[in-house]
Amino acid sequence: MSSFLTIFKKEVYRVISDIRLVFMVLLLPGVSIYVMYTIMGTIIAGQISAVEEHRIVLYEENMPEHFRTWLLAKDPSGDAVLNIEIHPLEDMAPAELEEAILEGDIDIALIFDADFEHRIANYEDYLGVEAPSVLIHYNYARQHSSFAHSRIMPYIELLSETYLAERLPAGGEITFHRVNEPFIDERQITAQGMASILPMLTVIFLFAGAMSIGPDAIAGEKERNTIATLLVTPTKRRDIAVGKVLSLGILSLASALSSFLGIVLSLPRLMQMEGGAAEFGNYGVSEYLVILFILMATVFFIV
């Protein structure tokens, strides 16, 4: 029992008496997690704030005037409830509308049937005929467009409930159909998938590459008794350290690049994308250069 306590005290004292070990074991994990999550929280809060402060750009066709009034309503303090601007769709072709929504120039489009209000008000004359509809176009791959859709839909549901309440004495269940038709850009969907998984995988593989060769650069040389020979040469210790860091950085970067190529080639199959790796052909040289720059900047920090 005394031997156990002696060894226990020796090991604890070895750690707490070494300022470097105290910092690495006790302080660094908590500080690094605090800093990392604080930065992440700040970035996420900034993104959410930017989306909420964005002015919704809505294009409409045959919109009822009272519905327009609801969207442009102000609270008792005089501030607008929705930060929105409404424009007429006019003669914009469907292809032009789709391109504008995919590019982010338009957040959401509402297309009401031409005889929408008339059929709602005189629904008894249209019994047995399909109810009118409102067509809702948006791009759920863009945060601003998806946010606009989430803010507009409650107003559309309120419009349906209002019409339904008006006709309750005479009966009737369906007021109008709400048809959601989001435009989809496969490149944006792919980018979202890549953005959600690549940072984690990249950092993991960078650490794995550095950890697989890093310890051998110091501990391995001590075990082989080559570090002593190296230290007695005229070479400056600074040059030894810089040389080791640069070599480890290049080797770790090569390992990370190999892992990155494996991810890029395997993700389409993993995510069950049609067309396989060809989906990544939509990305230009600039995107890959940015990723390469991030890898280079990160790998030396890790090393």
PDB file of C-alpha atoms in Angstrom:
ATOM      1  CA  MET A   1       0.000   0.000   0.000  1.00  0.00           C
ATOM      2  CA  SER A   2       2.847   2.426   0.866  1.00  0.00           C
ATOM      3  CA  SER A   3       4.517   1.655  -2.494  1.00  0.00           C
ATOM      4  CA  PHE A   4       1.283   2.487  -4.281  1.00  0.00           C
ATOM      5  CA  LEU A   5       1.020   5.816  -2.444  1.00  0.00           C
ATOM      6  CA  THR A   6       4.647   6.639  -3.163  1.00  0.00           C
ATOM      7  CA  ILE A   7       4.217   6.080  -6.884  1.00  0.00           C
ATOM      8  CA  PHE A   8       0.914   7.966  -6.843  1.00  0.00           C
ATOM      9  CA  LYS A   9       2.487  11.000  -5.116  1.00  0.00           C
ATOM     10  CA  LYS A  10       5.487  10.931  -7.452  1.00  0.00           C
ATOM     11  CA  GLU A  11       3.342  11.002 -10.581  1.00  0.00           C
ATOM     12  CA  VAL A  12       1.026  13.729  -9.268  1.00  0.00           C
ATOM     13  CA  TYR A  13       3.991  15.838  -8.150  1.00  0.00           C
ATOM     14  CA  ARG A  14       5.673  15.338 -11.521  1.00  0.00           C
ATOM     15  CA  VAL A  15       2.699  16.949 -13.220  1.00  0.00           C
ATOM     16  CA  ILE A  16       1.844  19.746 -10.776  1.00  0.00           C
ATOM     17  CA  SER A  17       5.482  20.766 -10.404  1.00  0.00           C
ATOM     18  CA  ASP A  18       5.873  21.257 -14.154  1.00  0.00           C
ATOM     19  CA  ILE A  19       4.241  24.512 -15.257  1.00  0.00           C
ATOM     20  CA  ARG A  20       4.122  23.306 -18.850  1.00  0.00           C
ATOM     21  CA  LEU A  21       2.267  20.114 -17.920  1.00  0.00           C
ATOM     22  CA  VAL A  22      -0.122  22.040 -15.652  1.00  0.00           C
ATOM     23  CA  PHE A  23      -0.933  24.321 -18.554  1.00  0.00           C
ATOM     24  CA  MET A  24      -1.308  21.462 -21.064  1.00  0.00           C
ATOM     25  CA  VAL A  25      -3.350  19.167 -18.811  1.00  0.00           C
ATOM     26  CA  LEU A  26      -5.391  21.509 -16.630  1.00  0.00           C
ATOM     27  CA  LEU A  27      -5.673  24.886 -18.332  1.00  0.00           C
ATOM     28  CA  LEU A  28      -5.362  24.386 -22.096  1.00  0.00           C
ATOM     29  CA  PRO A  29      -8.386  22.049 -22.592  1.00  0.00           C
ATOM     30  CA  GLY A  30     -10.809  24.385 -20.809  1.00  0.00           C
ATOM     31  CA  VAL A  31      -9.368  27.540 -22.346  1.00  0.00           C
ATOM     32  CA  SER A  32      -9.314  26.094 -25.882  1.00  0.00           C
ATOM     33  CA  ILE A  33     -12.895  24.823 -25.639  1.00  0.00           C
ATOM     34  CA  TYR A  34     -14.052  28.170 -24.217  1.00  0.00           C
ATOM     35  CA  VAL A  35     -12.324  30.130 -26.984  1.00  0.00           C
ATOM     36  CA  MET A  36     -13.490  27.778 -29.743  1.00  0.00           C
ATOM     37  CA  TYR A  37     -17.140  27.731 -28.699  1.00  0.00           C
ATOM     38  CA  THR A  38     -17.147  31.466 -28.001  1.00  0.00           C
ATOM     39  CA  ILE A  39     -15.911  32.112 -31.534  1.00  0.00           C
ATOM     40  CA  MET A  40     -18.438  29.637 -32.959  1.00  0.00           C
ATOM     41  CA  GLY A  41     -21.269  31.240 -30.968  1.00  0.00           C
ATOM     42  CA  THR A  42     -20.270  34.710 -32.154  1.00  0.00           C
ATOM     43  CA  ILE A  43     -20.146  33.590 -35.778  1.00  0.00           C
ATOM     44  CA  ILE A  44     -23.502  31.791 -35.567  1.00  0.00           C
ATOM     45  CA  ALA A  45     -25.128  34.759 -33.801  1.00  0.00           C
ATOM     46  CA  GLY A  46     -23.798  37.062 -36.505  1.00  0.00           C
ATOM     47  CA  GLN A  47     -25.220  34.835 -39.248  1.00  0.00           C
ATOM     48  CA  ILE A  48     -28.624  34.652 -37.547  1.00  0.00           C
ATOM     49  CA  SER A  49     -28.663  38.410 -37.017  1.00  0.00           C
ATOM     50  CA  ALA A  50     -27.759  39.029 -40.663  1.00  0.00           C
ATOM     51  CA  VAL A  51     -30.622  36.795 -41.830  1.00  0.00           C
ATOM     52  CA  GLU A  52     -33.154  38.411 -39.478  1.00  0.00           C
ATOM     53  CA  GLU A  53     -32.104  41.930 -40.472  1.00  0.00           C
ATOM     54  CA  HIS A  54     -32.266  41.126 -44.182  1.00  0.00           C
ATOM     55  CA  ARG A  55     -35.058  42.924 -46.039  1.00  0.00           C
ATOM     56  CA  ILE A  56     -37.330  40.319 -47.624  1.00  0.00           C
ATOM     57  CA  VAL A  57     -37.778  40.860 -51.366  1.00  0.00           C
ATOM     58  CA  LEU A  58     -41.183  39.481 -52.395  1.00  0.00           C
ATOM     59  CA  TYR A  59     -42.631  39.432 -55.895  1.00  0.00           C
ATOM     60  CA  GLU A  60     -46.363  38.815 -56.292  1.00  0.00           C
ATOM     61  CA  GLU A  61     -49.082  38.280 -58.846  1.00  0.00           C
ATOM     62  CA  ASN A  62     -52.820  38.810 -58.177  1.00  0.00           C
ATOM     63  CA  MET A  63     -52.203  39.286 -54.446  1.00  0.00           C
ATOM     64  CA  PRO A  64     -55.350  40.293 -52.487  1.00  0.00           C
ATOM     65  CA  GLU A  65     -55.078  43.859 -51.199  1.00  0.00           C
ATOM     66  CA  HIS A  66     -55.945  42.978 -47.613  1.00  0.00           C
ATOM     67  CA  PHE A  67     -53.189  40.339 -47.644  1.00  0.00           C
ATOM     68  CA  ARG A  68     -50.739  42.983 -48.860  1.00  0.00           C
ATOM     69  CA  THR A  69     -51.917  45.208 -45.987  1.00  0.00           C
ATOM     70  CA  TRP A  70     -51.155  42.433 -43.490  1.00  0.00           C
ATOM     71  CA  LEU A  71     -47.620  41.998 -44.818  1.00  0.00           C
ATOM     72  CA  LEU A  72     -46.961  45.749 -44.678  1.00  0.00           C
ATOM     73  CA  ALA A  73     -48.597  46.197 -41.261  1.00  0.00           C
ATOM     74  CA  LYS A  74     -46.869  48.122 -38.472  1.00  0.00           C
ATOM     75  CA  ASP A  75     -46.884  47.541 -34.738  1.00  0.00           C
ATOM     76  CA  PRO A  76     -48.196  50.127 -32.219  1.00  0.00           C
ATOM     77  CA  SER A  77     -44.765  51.804 -32.090  1.00  0.00           C
ATOM     78  CA  GLY A  78     -44.907  52.469 -35.825  1.00  0.00           C
ATOM     79  CA  ASP A  79     -42.262  49.937 -36.819  1.00  0.00           C
ATOM     80  CA  ALA A  80     -42.954  47.427 -39.584  1.00  0.00           C
ATOM     81  CA  VAL A  81     -43.754  43.924 -38.336  1.00  0.00           C
ATOM     82  CA  LEU A  82     -42.055  42.399 -41.374  1.00  0.00           C
ATOM     83  CA  ASN A  83     -38.954  43.905 -42.935  1.00  0.00           C
ATOM     84  CA  ILE A  84     -40.283  43.408 -46.443  1.00  0.00           C
ATOM     85  CA  GLU A  85     -40.619  45.040 -49.830  1.00  0.00           C
ATOM     86  CA  ILE A  86     -43.270  43.900 -52.317  1.00  0.00           C
ATOM     87  CA  HIS A  87     -42.977  44.164 -56.096  1.00  0.00           C
ATOM     88  CA  PRO A  88     -45.346  43.152 -58.903  1.00  0.00           C
ATOM     89  CA  LEU A  89     -44.278  40.122 -60.893  1.00  0.00           C
ATOM     90  CA  GLU A  90     -45.691  41.631 -64.099  1.00  0.00           C
ATOM     91  CA  ASP A  91     -44.471  39.842 -67.243  1.00  0.00           C
ATOM     92  CA  MET A  92     -41.431  38.074 -65.808  1.00  0.00           C
ATOM     93  CA  ALA A  93     -40.968  34.725 -67.534  1.00  0.00           C
ATOM     94  CA  PRO A  94     -40.863  31.569 -65.355  1.00  0.00           C
ATOM     95  CA  ALA A  95     -37.225  30.976 -66.315  1.00  0.00           C
ATOM     96  CA  GLU A  96     -36.280  34.530 -65.327  1.00  0.00           C
ATOM     97  CA  LEU A  97     -38.107  34.162 -62.010  1.00  0.00           C
ATOM     98  CA  GLU A  98     -36.327  30.889 -61.259  1.00  0.00           C
ATOM     99  CA  GLU A  99     -32.925  32.382 -62.065  1.00  0.00           C
ATOM    100  CA  ALA A 100     -33.599  35.459 -59.905  1.00  0.00           C
ATOM    101  CA  ILE A 101     -34.607  33.304 -56.918  1.00  0.00           C
ATOM    102  CA  LEU A 102     -31.641  30.962 -57.324  1.00  0.00           C
ATOM    103  CA  GLU A 103     -29.257  33.938 -57.563  1.00  0.00           C
ATOM    104  CA  GLY A 104     -30.781  35.557 -54.471  1.00  0.00           C
ATOM    105  CA  ASP A 105     -32.190  38.665 -56.187  1.00  0.00           C
ATOM    106  CA  ILE A 106     -35.689  37.565 -55.143  1.00  0.00           C
ATOM    107  CA  ASP A 107     -36.348  35.834 -51.832  1.00  0.00           C
ATOM    108  CA  ILE A 108     -39.885  34.567 -52.425  1.00  0.00           C
ATOM    109  CA  ALA A 109     -42.644  34.807 -55.036  1.00  0.00           C
ATOM    110  CA  LEU A 110     -46.400  34.400 -54.448  1.00  0.00           C
ATOM    111  CA  ILE A 111     -48.567  33.738 -57.498  1.00  0.00           C
ATOM    112  CA  PHE A 112     -52.312  33.771 -56.793  1.00  0.00           C
ATOM    113  CA  ASP A 113     -54.835  32.469 -59.330  1.00  0.00           C
ATOM    114  CA  ALA A 114     -56.241  35.207 -61.547  1.00  0.00           C
ATOM    115  CA  ASP A 115     -59.801  34.735 -60.211  1.00  0.00           C
ATOM    116  CA  PHE A 116     -58.613  33.972 -56.679  1.00  0.00           C
ATOM    117  CA  GLU A 117     -60.741  36.432 -54.692  1.00  0.00           C
ATOM    118  CA  HIS A 118     -63.817  35.974 -56.871  1.00  0.00           C
ATOM    119  CA  ARG A 119     -63.778  32.193 -56.437  1.00  0.00           C
ATOM    120  CA  ILE A 120     -63.218  32.557 -52.690  1.00  0.00           C
ATOM    121  CA  ALA A 121     -66.098  35.034 -52.284  1.00  0.00           C
ATOM    122  CA  ASN A 122     -68.493  33.045 -54.508  1.00  0.00           C
ATOM    123  CA  TYR A 123     -67.389  29.551 -53.678  1.00  0.00           C
ATOM    124  CA  GLU A 124     -71.003  28.265 -53.829  1.00  0.00           C
ATOM    125  CA  ASP A 125     -70.871  28.763 -57.605  1.00  0.00           C
ATOM    126  CA  TYR A 126     -67.733  26.627 -57.819  1.00  0.00           C
ATOM    127  CA  LEU A 127     -68.816  23.601 -55.814  1.00  0.00           C
ATOM    128  CA  GLY A 128     -67.238  20.498 -57.299  1.00  0.00           C
ATOM    129  CA  VAL A 129     -64.523  22.595 -58.934  1.00  0.00           C
ATOM    130  CA  GLU A 130     -60.960  22.519 -57.634  1.00  0.00           C
ATOM    131  CA  ALA A 131     -60.291  25.277 -55.117  1.00  0.00           C
ATOM    132  CA  PRO A 132     -58.070  28.191 -56.161  1.00  0.00           C
ATOM    133  CA  SER A 133     -54.408  28.087 -55.266  1.00  0.00           C
ATOM    134  CA  VAL A 134     -51.431  30.223 -54.400  1.00  0.00           C
ATOM    135  CA  LEU A 135     -48.088  29.115 -55.830  1.00  0.00           C
ATOM    136  CA  ILE A 136     -45.095  29.754 -53.558  1.00  0.00           C
ATOM    137  CA  HIS A 137     -41.627  29.858 -55.080  1.00  0.00           C
ATOM    138  CA  TYR A 138     -38.487  30.113 -52.934  1.00  0.00           C
ATOM    139  CA  ASN A 139     -34.998  28.647 -52.613  1.00  0.00           C
ATOM    140  CA  TYR A 140     -34.554  26.624 -49.427  1.00  0.00           C
ATOM    141  CA  ALA A 141     -30.820  26.303 -50.070  1.00  0.00           C
ATOM    142  CA  ARG A 142     -30.410  30.048 -49.378  1.00  0.00           C
ATOM    143  CA  GLN A 143     -30.877  31.206 -45.810  1.00  0.00           C
ATOM    144  CA  HIS A 144     -32.552  34.500 -46.734  1.00  0.00           C
ATOM    145  CA  SER A 145     -35.071  32.791 -49.006  1.00  0.00           C
ATOM    146  CA  SER A 146     -35.801  29.988 -46.542  1.00  0.00           C
ATOM    147  CA  PHE A 147     -36.241  32.550 -43.740  1.00  0.00           C
ATOM    148  CA  ALA A 148     -38.618  34.594 -45.929  1.00  0.00           C
ATOM    149  CA  HIS A 149     -40.684  31.467 -46.576  1.00  0.00           C
ATOM    150  CA  SER A 150     -40.904  30.705 -42.848  1.00  0.00           C
ATOM    151  CA  ARG A 151     -42.068  34.275 -42.137  1.00  0.00           C
ATOM    152  CA  ILE A 152     -44.633  34.453 -44.958  1.00  0.00           C
ATOM    153  CA  MET A 153     -46.286  31.062 -44.456  1.00  0.00           C
ATOM    154  CA  PRO A 154     -48.044  32.027 -41.155  1.00  0.00           C
ATOM    155  CA  TYR A 155     -49.699  34.925 -42.999  1.00  0.00           C
ATOM    156  CA  ILE A 156     -50.909  32.571 -45.729  1.00  0.00           C
ATOM    157  CA  GLU A 157     -52.319  30.211 -43.100  1.00  0.00           C
ATOM    158  CA  LEU A 158     -54.010  33.192 -41.421  1.00  0.00           C
ATOM    159  CA  LEU A 159     -55.539  34.147 -44.771  1.00  0.00           C
ATOM    160  CA  SER A 160     -56.954  30.637 -45.144  1.00  0.00           C
ATOM    161  CA  GLU A 161     -58.361  30.662 -41.612  1.00  0.00           C
ATOM    162  CA  THR A 162     -59.949  34.071 -42.193  1.00  0.00           C
ATOM    163  CA  TYR A 163     -61.724  32.913 -45.339  1.00  0.00           C
ATOM    164  CA  LEU A 164     -62.786  29.723 -43.580  1.00  0.00           C
ATOM    165  CA  ALA A 165     -64.236  31.643 -40.626  1.00  0.00           C
ATOM    166  CA  GLU A 166     -66.242  33.847 -42.998  1.00  0.00           C
ATOM    167  CA  ARG A 167     -67.901  30.879 -44.691  1.00  0.00           C
ATOM    168  CA  LEU A 168     -68.491  28.695 -41.600  1.00  0.00           C
ATOM    169  CA  PRO A 169     -72.245  29.447 -41.408  1.00  0.00           C
ATOM    170  CA  ALA A 170     -72.637  28.194 -44.962  1.00  0.00           C
ATOM    171  CA  GLY A 171     -70.221  25.284 -44.654  1.00  0.00           C
ATOM    172  CA  GLY A 172     -67.126  24.441 -46.642  1.00  0.00           C
ATOM    173  CA  GLU A 173     -63.753  23.112 -45.573  1.00  0.00           C
ATOM    174  CA  ILE A 174     -61.111  23.978 -48.165  1.00  0.00           C
ATOM    175  CA  THR A 175     -60.582  27.663 -48.949  1.00  0.00           C
ATOM    176  CA  PHE A 176     -57.574  27.484 -51.262  1.00  0.00           C
ATOM    177  CA  HIS A 177     -54.583  25.281 -51.935  1.00  0.00           C
ATOM    178  CA  ARG A 178     -51.092  26.302 -50.833  1.00  0.00           C
ATOM    179  CA  VAL A 179     -48.604  24.899 -53.340  1.00  0.00           C
ATOM    180  CA  ASN A 180     -44.950  25.096 -52.279  1.00  0.00           C
ATOM    181  CA  GLU A 181     -42.617  24.779 -55.263  1.00  0.00           C
ATOM    182  CA  PRO A 182     -39.051  25.512 -54.147  1.00  0.00           C
ATOM    183  CA  PHE A 183     -36.406  25.970 -56.792  1.00  0.00           C
ATOM    184  CA  ILE A 184     -33.431  23.683 -56.298  1.00  0.00           C
ATOM    185  CA  ASP A 185     -29.846  24.352 -57.296  1.00  0.00           C
ATOM    186  CA  GLU A 186     -27.893  21.102 -57.026  1.00  0.00           C
ATOM    187  CA  ARG A 187     -24.638  23.053 -56.673  1.00  0.00           C
ATOM    188  CA  GLN A 188     -25.966  24.890 -53.617  1.00  0.00           C
ATOM    189  CA  ILE A 189     -27.217  21.662 -52.067  1.00  0.00           C
ATOM    190  CA  THR A 190     -23.847  20.023 -52.673  1.00  0.00           C
ATOM    191  CA  ALA A 191     -22.074  23.030 -51.176  1.00  0.00           C
ATOM    192  CA  GLN A 192     -24.234  22.808 -48.058  1.00  0.00           C
ATOM    193  CA  GLY A 193     -23.379  19.153 -47.631  1.00  0.00           C
ATOM    194  CA  MET A 194     -19.687  19.815 -48.157  1.00  0.00           C
ATOM    195  CA  ALA A 195     -19.700  22.774 -45.759  1.00  0.00           C
ATOM    196  CA  SER A 196     -21.340  20.718 -43.033  1.00  0.00           C
ATOM    197  CA  ILE A 197     -18.867  17.825 -43.065  1.00  0.00           C
ATOM    198  CA  LEU A 198     -15.570  18.936 -44.648  1.00  0.00           C
ATOM    199  CA  PRO A 199     -14.282  21.215 -41.834  1.00  0.00           C
ATOM    200  CA  MET A 200     -14.572  18.456 -39.253  1.00  0.00           C
ATOM    201  CA  LEU A 201     -13.040  15.797 -41.479  1.00  0.00           C
ATOM    202  CA  THR A 202     -10.250  18.097 -42.667  1.00  0.00           C
ATOM    203  CA  VAL A 203      -9.151  19.021 -39.141  1.00  0.00           C
ATOM    204  CA  ILE A 204      -9.336  15.382 -38.054  1.00  0.00           C
ATOM    205  CA  PHE A 205      -7.099  14.267 -40.915  1.00  0.00           C
ATOM    206  CA  LEU A 206      -4.692  17.171 -40.380  1.00  0.00           C
ATOM    207  CA  PHE A 207      -4.295  16.126 -36.751  1.00  0.00           C
ATOM    208  CA  ALA A 208      -3.950  12.481 -37.748  1.00  0.00           C
ATOM    209  CA  GLY A 209      -1.247  13.311 -40.302  1.00  0.00           C
ATOM    210  CA  ALA A 210       0.699  15.465 -37.852  1.00  0.00           C
ATOM    211  CA  MET A 211       0.355  13.002 -34.975  1.00  0.00           C
ATOM    212  CA  SER A 212       1.498  10.064 -37.065  1.00  0.00           C
ATOM    213  CA  ILE A 213       4.886  11.621 -37.886  1.00  0.00           C
ATOM    214  CA  GLY A 214       5.303  14.352 -35.252  1.00  0.00           C
ATOM    215  CA  PRO A 215       6.330  12.275 -32.212  1.00  0.00           C
ATOM    216  CA  ASP A 216       8.977  10.423 -34.207  1.00  0.00           C
ATOM    217  CA  ALA A 217      10.662  13.722 -35.110  1.00  0.00           C
ATOM    218  CA  ILE A 218      11.704  14.212 -31.471  1.00  0.00           C
ATOM    219  CA  ALA A 219      11.064  11.081 -29.424  1.00  0.00           C
ATOM    220  CA  GLY A 220      12.187   8.829 -32.275  1.00  0.00           C
ATOM    221  CA  GLU A 221      15.508  10.635 -32.607  1.00  0.00           C
ATOM    222  CA  LYS A 222      16.072  10.390 -28.849  1.00  0.00           C
ATOM    223  CA  GLU A 223      15.380   6.655 -28.930  1.00  0.00           C
ATOM    224  CA  ARG A 224      17.801   6.181 -31.850  1.00  0.00           C
ATOM    225  CA  ASN A 225      20.395   8.415 -30.112  1.00  0.00           C
ATOM    226  CA  THR A 226      20.615  10.635 -33.202  1.00  0.00           C
ATOM    227  CA  ILE A 227      19.409  13.819 -31.521  1.00  0.00           C
ATOM    228  CA  ALA A 228      22.625  14.067 -29.454  1.00  0.00           C
ATOM    229  CA  THR A 229      24.749  13.808 -32.588  1.00  0.00           C
ATOM    230  CA  LEU A 230      22.627  16.456 -34.262  1.00  0.00           C
ATOM    231  CA  LEU A 231      22.944  18.856 -31.320  1.00  0.00           C
ATOM    232  CA  VAL A 232      26.758  18.727 -31.254  1.00  0.00           C
ATOM    233  CA  THR A 233      27.028  19.776 -34.879  1.00  0.00           C
ATOM    234  CA  PRO A 234      27.578  23.494 -35.744  1.00  0.00           C
ATOM    235  CA  THR A 235      23.920  23.710 -36.801  1.00  0.00           C
ATOM    236  CA  LYS A 236      21.957  26.219 -34.745  1.00  0.00           C
ATOM    237  CA  ARG A 237      19.159  24.799 -32.635  1.00  0.00           C
ATOM    238  CA  ARG A 238      16.812  27.361 -34.166  1.00  0.00           C
ATOM    239  CA  ASP A 239      17.587  25.935 -37.619  1.00  0.00           C
ATOM    240  CA  ILE A 240      16.935  22.425 -36.315  1.00  0.00           C
ATOM    241  CA  ALA A 241      13.570  23.457 -34.913  1.00  0.00           C
ATOM    242  CA  VAL A 242      12.535  25.408 -38.032  1.00  0.00           C
ATOM    243  CA  GLY A 243      13.624  22.574 -40.310  1.00  0.00           C
ATOM    244  CA  LYS A 244      11.643  20.031 -38.337  1.00  0.00           C
ATOM    245  CA  VAL A 245       8.530  22.240 -38.258  1.00  0.00           C
ATOM    246  CA  LEU A 246       8.689  22.940 -42.016  1.00  0.00           C
ATOM    247  CA  SER A 247       9.279  19.290 -42.907  1.00  0.00           C
ATOM    248  CA  LEU A 248       6.481  18.153 -40.612  1.00  0.00           C
ATOM    249  CA  GLY A 249       4.232  20.831 -42.082  1.00  0.00           C
ATOM    250  CA  ILE A 250       4.877  19.757 -45.669  1.00  0.00           C
ATOM    251  CA  LEU A 251       4.434  16.061 -44.843  1.00  0.00           C
ATOM    252  CA  SER A 252       1.275  16.744 -42.826  1.00  0.00           C
ATOM    253  CA  LEU A 253      -0.060  18.890 -45.660  1.00  0.00           C
ATOM    254  CA  ALA A 254       0.614  16.084 -48.139  1.00  0.00           C
ATOM    255  CA  SER A 255      -1.217  13.685 -45.835  1.00  0.00           C
ATOM    256  CA  ALA A 256      -4.113  16.129 -45.520  1.00  0.00           C
ATOM    257  CA  LEU A 257      -4.272  16.614 -49.295  1.00  0.00           C
ATOM    258  CA  SER A 258      -4.419  12.867 -49.792  1.00  0.00           C
ATOM    259  CA  SER A 259      -7.234  12.631 -47.263  1.00  0.00           C
ATOM    260  CA  PHE A 260      -8.997  15.604 -48.868  1.00  0.00           C
ATOM    261  CA  LEU A 261      -8.900  13.981 -52.299  1.00  0.00           C
ATOM    262  CA  GLY A 262     -10.306  10.810 -50.784  1.00  0.00           C
ATOM    263  CA  ILE A 263     -13.150  12.810 -49.235  1.00  0.00           C
ATOM    264  CA  VAL A 264     -13.931  14.677 -52.452  1.00  0.00           C
ATOM    265  CA  LEU A 265     -14.044  11.458 -54.485  1.00  0.00           C
ATOM    266  CA  SER A 266     -16.012   9.437 -51.932  1.00  0.00           C
ATOM    267  CA  LEU A 267     -18.552  12.000 -50.704  1.00  0.00           C
ATOM    268  CA  PRO A 268     -20.778  11.830 -53.820  1.00  0.00           C
ATOM    269  CA  ARG A 269     -21.180   8.083 -53.366  1.00  0.00           C
ATOM    270  CA  LEU A 270     -21.556   8.487 -49.603  1.00  0.00           C
ATOM    271  CA  MET A 271     -24.273  11.128 -50.040  1.00  0.00           C
ATOM    272  CA  GLN A 272     -25.882   9.071 -52.826  1.00  0.00           C
ATOM    273  CA  MET A 273     -25.545  11.872 -55.382  1.00  0.00           C
ATOM    274  CA  GLU A 274     -26.520  11.203 -58.960  1.00  0.00           C
ATOM    275  CA  GLY A 275     -23.608  11.736 -61.273  1.00  0.00           C
ATOM    276  CA  GLY A 276     -20.973  10.831 -58.699  1.00  0.00           C
ATOM    277  CA  ALA A 277     -17.860  12.947 -58.526  1.00  0.00           C
ATOM    278  CA  ALA A 278     -18.971  14.910 -61.584  1.00  0.00           C
ATOM    279  CA  GLU A 279     -21.081  17.009 -59.231  1.00  0.00           C
ATOM    280  CA  PHE A 280     -17.870  18.600 -57.972  1.00  0.00           C
ATOM    281  CA  GLY A 281     -16.988  19.747 -61.460  1.00  0.00           C
ATOM    282  CA  ASN A 282     -19.254  22.748 -60.875  1.00  0.00           C
ATOM    283  CA  TYR A 283     -16.625  24.234 -58.574  1.00  0.00           C
ATOM    284  CA  GLY A 284     -13.943  26.416 -60.049  1.00  0.00           C
ATOM    285  CA  VAL A 285     -10.225  26.681 -59.413  1.00  0.00           C
ATOM    286  CA  SER A 286     -10.745  29.553 -56.952  1.00  0.00           C
ATOM    287  CA  GLU A 287     -12.808  27.395 -54.567  1.00  0.00           C
ATOM    288  CA  TYR A 288     -10.156  24.692 -54.463  1.00  0.00           C
ATOM    289  CA  LEU A 289      -7.374  27.267 -54.017  1.00  0.00           C
ATOM    290  CA  VAL A 290      -9.225  28.683 -50.999  1.00  0.00           C
ATOM    291  CA  ILE A 291      -9.489  25.191 -49.499  1.00  0.00           C
ATOM    292  CA  LEU A 292      -5.782  24.621 -50.162  1.00  0.00           C
ATOM    293  CA  PHE A 293      -4.910  27.920 -48.472  1.00  0.00           C
ATOM    294  CA  ILE A 294      -6.980  26.982 -45.421  1.00  0.00           C
ATOM    295  CA  LEU A 295      -5.229  23.611 -45.248  1.00  0.00           C
ATOM    296  CA  MET A 296      -1.799  25.247 -45.414  1.00  0.00           C
ATOM    297  CA  ALA A 297      -2.677  27.836 -42.767  1.00  0.00           C
ATOM    298  CA  THR A 298      -4.127  25.224 -40.443  1.00  0.00           C
ATOM    299  CA  VAL A 299      -1.501  22.536 -40.780  1.00  0.00           C
ATOM    300  CA  PHE A 300       1.374  24.673 -39.456  1.00  0.00           C
ATOM    301  CA  PHE A 301      -0.742  25.746 -36.495  1.00  0.00           C
ATOM    302  CA  ILE A 302      -1.426  22.089 -35.697  1.00  0.00           C
ATOM    303  CA  VAL A 303       2.213  21.076 -36.187  1.00  0.00           C
TER     304      VAL A 303
END
